[in-house]
XYZ file of C-alpha atoms in Angstrom:
358
model
C 131.344 144.872 272.943
C 129.799 146.806 275.838
C 128.131 149.175 273.380
C 126.540 146.299 271.463
C 125.361 144.620 274.659
C 123.902 147.874 275.941
C 121.983 148.309 272.697
C 120.497 144.826 273.028
C 119.558 145.484 276.643
C 118.117 148.868 275.681
C 115.754 147.081 273.314
C 113.621 146.192 276.296
C 110.433 144.243 276.703
C 108.154 147.145 275.674
C 110.069 147.795 272.475
C 110.155 144.096 271.669
C 106.425 143.709 272.243
C 105.658 146.710 270.079
C 107.972 145.487 267.310
C 106.342 142.054 267.317
C 102.883 143.635 267.352
C 103.792 145.796 264.366
C 105.007 142.796 262.358
C 101.830 140.891 263.257
C 99.694 143.831 262.119
C 101.689 143.949 258.875
C 101.127 140.222 258.328
C 97.384 140.576 258.899
C 97.262 143.580 256.567
C 99.065 141.604 253.867
C 96.698 138.652 254.229
C 93.577 140.839 254.057
C 94.834 142.901 251.131
C 95.678 139.810 249.101
C 92.431 138.080 250.090
C 90.249 141.065 249.154
C 92.105 142.644 246.228
C 94.613 140.047 245.060
C 97.609 141.071 242.943
C 97.948 143.067 239.750
C 99.919 141.981 236.702
C 101.937 144.900 235.330
C 104.617 145.417 232.710
C 107.156 145.803 235.531
C 106.168 142.400 236.899
C 106.442 140.730 233.486
C 109.915 142.202 232.910
C 111.136 141.039 236.323
C 109.778 137.533 235.701
C 111.403 137.457 232.250
C 114.743 138.490 233.735
C 114.436 135.998 236.603
C 113.729 133.194 234.140
C 116.817 134.169 232.135
C 118.899 134.195 235.334
C 117.539 130.731 236.161
C 118.910 129.393 232.885
C 115.874 129.488 230.607
C 117.534 129.677 227.195
C 114.307 130.910 225.659
C 114.281 134.116 227.711
C 116.476 137.191 227.493
C 116.932 139.411 230.552
C 115.206 142.760 230.263
C 117.948 145.431 230.023
C 115.634 147.740 231.941
C 115.762 145.333 234.913
C 119.210 143.809 234.629
C 120.758 147.110 235.716
C 119.349 146.206 239.154
C 119.901 142.441 239.297
C 119.312 141.505 242.950
C 115.521 141.251 242.837
C 115.254 139.039 239.733
C 118.258 137.024 240.957
C 116.465 136.357 244.261
C 113.295 135.368 242.408
C 115.349 132.985 240.259
C 116.926 131.520 243.406
C 113.531 130.986 245.032
C 111.814 129.693 241.901
C 112.647 125.975 242.418
C 110.719 126.130 245.713
C 107.879 128.540 244.900
C 107.776 128.920 241.142
C 108.470 132.313 239.572
C 105.070 133.912 240.227
C 104.881 132.954 243.891
C 108.569 133.784 244.373
C 107.840 137.364 243.291
C 105.062 137.611 245.853
C 107.091 135.857 248.563
C 110.009 138.295 248.342
C 107.606 141.239 248.433
C 105.906 139.953 251.578
C 109.137 139.102 253.399
C 110.555 142.550 252.753
C 107.230 144.148 253.689
C 107.472 142.591 257.142
C 111.177 143.458 257.323
C 110.447 147.067 256.378
C 107.833 147.404 259.120
C 110.384 146.186 261.676
C 113.188 148.418 260.379
C 110.871 151.427 260.241
C 110.132 150.863 263.924
C 113.860 150.743 264.682
C 114.431 153.922 262.661
C 111.609 155.788 264.384
C 112.757 154.528 267.789
C 116.355 155.564 267.163
C 115.317 159.012 265.970
C 112.360 159.815 268.247
C 113.728 157.991 271.335
C 110.207 156.999 272.360
C 108.966 153.420 271.920
C 105.243 154.142 271.750
C 105.674 157.118 269.450
C 107.940 155.005 267.255
C 105.191 152.393 267.017
C 102.647 154.994 265.890
C 105.068 156.365 263.309
C 106.002 152.944 261.969
C 102.351 151.904 261.858
C 101.534 154.876 259.638
C 104.344 153.788 257.312
C 103.425 150.096 257.330
C 99.743 150.808 256.636
C 100.356 153.636 254.203
C 98.490 153.572 250.915
C 101.563 152.939 248.680
C 102.717 150.030 250.841
C 99.260 148.457 250.882
C 98.636 149.026 247.183
C 102.047 148.408 245.621
C 104.139 146.853 248.374
C 101.818 143.919 248.964
C 101.895 142.915 245.325
C 104.108 141.214 242.758
C 106.581 144.118 242.628
C 109.933 144.825 244.284
C 109.044 148.025 246.160
C 109.269 146.587 249.661
C 112.846 145.388 249.176
C 113.854 148.783 247.839
C 112.252 150.701 250.696
C 113.684 148.221 253.227
C 117.257 149.006 252.150
C 116.403 152.709 252.083
C 114.993 152.779 255.616
C 117.805 150.568 256.917
C 120.373 153.018 255.575
C 118.545 155.922 257.236
C 118.653 153.994 260.524
C 122.435 153.610 260.309
C 122.787 157.265 259.330
C 120.935 158.374 262.469
C 123.281 156.195 264.513
C 126.294 157.554 262.656
C 125.279 161.135 263.457
C 125.114 160.194 267.134
C 128.257 158.029 267.129
C 130.441 158.604 264.038
C 132.364 155.310 263.936
C 133.979 153.759 260.869
C 132.232 150.440 261.576
C 128.810 152.106 261.465
C 129.812 153.770 258.219
C 131.019 150.579 256.536
C 127.797 148.731 257.330
C 125.805 151.638 255.921
C 127.903 151.757 252.743
C 127.231 148.055 252.229
C 123.488 148.634 252.706
C 123.487 151.506 250.192
C 125.512 149.476 247.705
C 123.239 146.428 247.970
C 120.167 148.648 247.856
C 121.320 150.232 244.608
C 121.577 146.738 243.111
C 117.910 146.311 244.080
C 116.411 149.628 242.934
C 117.529 153.212 242.417
C 115.921 154.432 245.680
C 119.303 154.012 247.366
C 120.476 157.125 245.524
C 118.440 159.035 248.094
C 119.742 157.313 251.230
C 123.235 157.407 249.730
C 123.004 161.183 249.394
C 121.799 161.475 253.003
C 124.775 159.438 254.196
C 127.171 161.516 252.106
C 125.946 164.757 253.691
C 126.104 163.188 257.155
C 129.795 162.509 256.585
C 130.716 165.820 254.978
C 128.903 168.023 257.483
C 129.407 166.072 260.688
C 130.696 168.615 263.244
C 132.649 166.055 265.280
C 134.772 164.792 262.412
C 138.068 166.339 261.408
C 138.744 167.061 257.747
C 141.144 164.119 257.498
C 138.558 161.727 258.957
C 135.918 163.006 256.545
C 138.272 162.522 253.599
C 139.048 158.967 254.712
C 135.386 158.085 255.170
C 134.347 159.588 251.842
C 137.154 157.680 250.128
C 135.996 154.426 251.728
C 132.406 155.174 250.765
C 133.143 155.987 247.137
C 135.720 153.223 246.774
C 133.473 150.448 248.072
C 130.451 151.645 246.111
C 132.361 151.884 242.828
C 134.119 148.553 243.402
C 130.702 146.894 243.613
C 128.888 148.753 240.855
C 131.372 149.619 238.131
C 132.066 145.973 237.119
C 128.372 145.146 236.892
C 127.433 148.300 235.010
C 130.299 147.682 232.592
C 129.110 144.110 232.066
C 125.567 145.280 231.295
C 126.895 147.862 228.849
C 129.162 145.361 227.092
C 126.518 142.616 226.869
C 123.380 144.687 226.283
C 124.524 148.187 225.310
C 122.395 149.547 228.152
C 123.240 152.121 230.834
C 121.399 154.218 233.380
C 121.415 157.050 230.829
C 119.579 154.738 228.432
C 117.150 153.772 231.179
C 116.501 157.388 232.130
C 115.984 158.428 228.540
C 113.454 155.673 227.940
C 111.502 156.335 231.130
C 111.804 160.000 232.055
C 110.961 161.414 228.614
C 107.628 159.608 228.154
C 106.798 160.108 231.813
C 107.263 163.874 231.723
C 105.275 164.064 228.489
C 102.226 162.102 229.653
C 102.002 162.010 233.449
C 103.799 165.063 234.794
C 100.661 167.102 235.462
C 99.646 169.222 238.450
C 96.752 166.859 239.188
C 99.004 163.796 239.265
C 101.665 165.559 241.337
C 99.180 166.719 243.982
C 97.275 163.419 244.079
C 100.341 161.185 244.267
C 102.141 163.377 246.786
C 99.082 163.435 249.032
C 98.801 159.646 248.830
C 102.371 159.071 250.063
C 101.511 159.552 253.747
C 97.889 160.672 253.450
C 96.465 162.594 256.405
C 99.872 162.474 258.131
C 100.886 165.424 255.935
C 98.634 167.543 258.179
C 100.940 166.782 261.107
C 104.082 168.123 259.445
C 103.429 171.844 260.177
C 102.947 171.058 263.885
C 106.534 169.798 264.030
C 107.836 173.343 263.584
C 107.014 174.137 267.216
C 108.980 171.098 268.358
C 112.031 171.728 266.183
C 113.891 173.791 268.792
C 113.491 170.949 271.311
C 115.252 168.420 269.103
C 118.867 167.456 269.709
C 121.552 168.614 267.305
C 121.825 165.130 265.829
C 118.067 165.014 265.227
C 118.041 168.433 263.566
C 120.995 167.516 261.370
C 119.354 164.276 260.313
C 116.159 166.035 259.234
C 118.206 168.664 257.409
C 120.041 165.933 255.493
C 117.140 163.491 255.026
C 114.250 165.752 254.026
C 115.495 167.360 250.752
C 116.983 164.390 248.773
C 113.704 162.397 248.420
C 112.295 165.178 246.232
C 114.503 163.792 243.460
C 111.589 161.391 242.987
C 109.855 164.067 240.927
C 112.740 163.935 238.439
C 112.132 160.265 237.654
C 109.476 161.256 235.148
C 106.517 159.078 236.033
C 104.420 160.374 238.895
C 103.119 157.788 241.344
C 102.905 157.472 245.111
C 104.865 154.245 244.606
C 107.817 156.147 243.129
C 107.476 159.048 245.561
C 107.371 156.824 248.642
C 110.984 157.772 249.406
C 109.363 160.879 250.916
C 107.519 158.787 253.486
C 110.173 157.705 256.037
C 111.700 161.151 256.715
C 108.380 163.001 256.679
C 106.677 160.437 258.888
C 109.515 161.024 261.334
C 108.616 164.717 261.120
C 105.001 163.746 261.836
C 106.282 161.804 264.835
C 108.093 164.909 266.068
C 104.804 166.808 265.856
C 103.172 164.312 268.249
C 106.102 164.126 270.660
C 104.498 166.206 273.446
C 100.922 165.064 272.840
C 99.061 162.826 275.268
C 99.177 159.115 274.356
C 95.420 159.016 273.759
C 95.676 161.854 271.238
C 98.593 160.162 269.465
C 96.637 156.923 269.108
C 93.530 158.724 267.886
C 95.489 160.647 265.263
C 97.345 157.520 264.160
C 94.032 155.670 263.813
C 92.648 158.523 261.705
C 95.692 158.434 259.410
C 95.428 154.671 258.986
C 91.679 154.898 258.335
C 92.340 157.495 255.638
C 94.927 155.209 254.028
C 92.504 152.285 254.006
C 89.757 154.447 252.504
C 92.138 155.591 249.762
C 93.056 151.968 249.060
C 89.421 150.903 248.681
C 88.661 153.872 246.442
C 91.701 153.134 244.270
C 90.200 149.752 243.385
C 86.709 151.180 242.975
C 87.440 154.186 240.785
C 90.408 155.290 238.681
C 92.388 157.436 241.124
């Protein structure tokens, strides 16, 4: 109880003001993006709507097997549809999770960097990144997926500092729910797994117990649903991967697309990453371990076949934290100037993406 109270008290007035400011900025960004550029109808959107309508009891619609593997998003849209209608429900869930992601990204950056103002700069670069502005504020489910992903990373940072079973169980639930939303949770799940297996403070018996809990809970949630989808639709993740990865590798896996989409993930913030090398030795052991565990798994995004900054955005949270490390010893004025430059670059990329075929 004392630990929980101390955490609440530690989230002082400055942190609260910055968190509220970040959410307000995100809300304004969402309003302006929708007002200027609107939304884009895509095949993904149509499949999610079709599945949501089937979940809502429309006998004339069949759920898309490609989407029913991950049922939470269309189920939420179906639940909200009596209030908003299906189209607006898709947009509503995207906006709510966009605001939630901005808040959680601030908490993650604050927990890792241990600096409120630096955490705000880092979270702002994530919130106003090109993929979030382009694809997050739209009729897609990206913001929910990245919310669960960032939330899991937050609990993993805390677990590395304080390896308690309670922290682990909450994280396992987040990973499990996130995987029912979108496959991005594979990445945060791998980060959590390494945090358990290689935690220096845990005995072998404790690691075995925690891994067993992790695997047991995850399988208990997912095996019944995956079996149901296979029995009813003859569809599995292997089917999904075969249908998506093959065509993607054949048509879009080019050097131009890889470079362009990777650059767009965090834009000019990539230039900050090399500067973090000088700061690495000043990080705590928990911080170094987290970066060691969190940086490599997101590169699995390149194995998903299609190349897009939307699909590669799993790179953004850990590498923006690295960018935050680079600015850790810089003067506040320099941090703000650099953050403004990164955001300006993201906005320019967004405008160009609607003006020319990027």
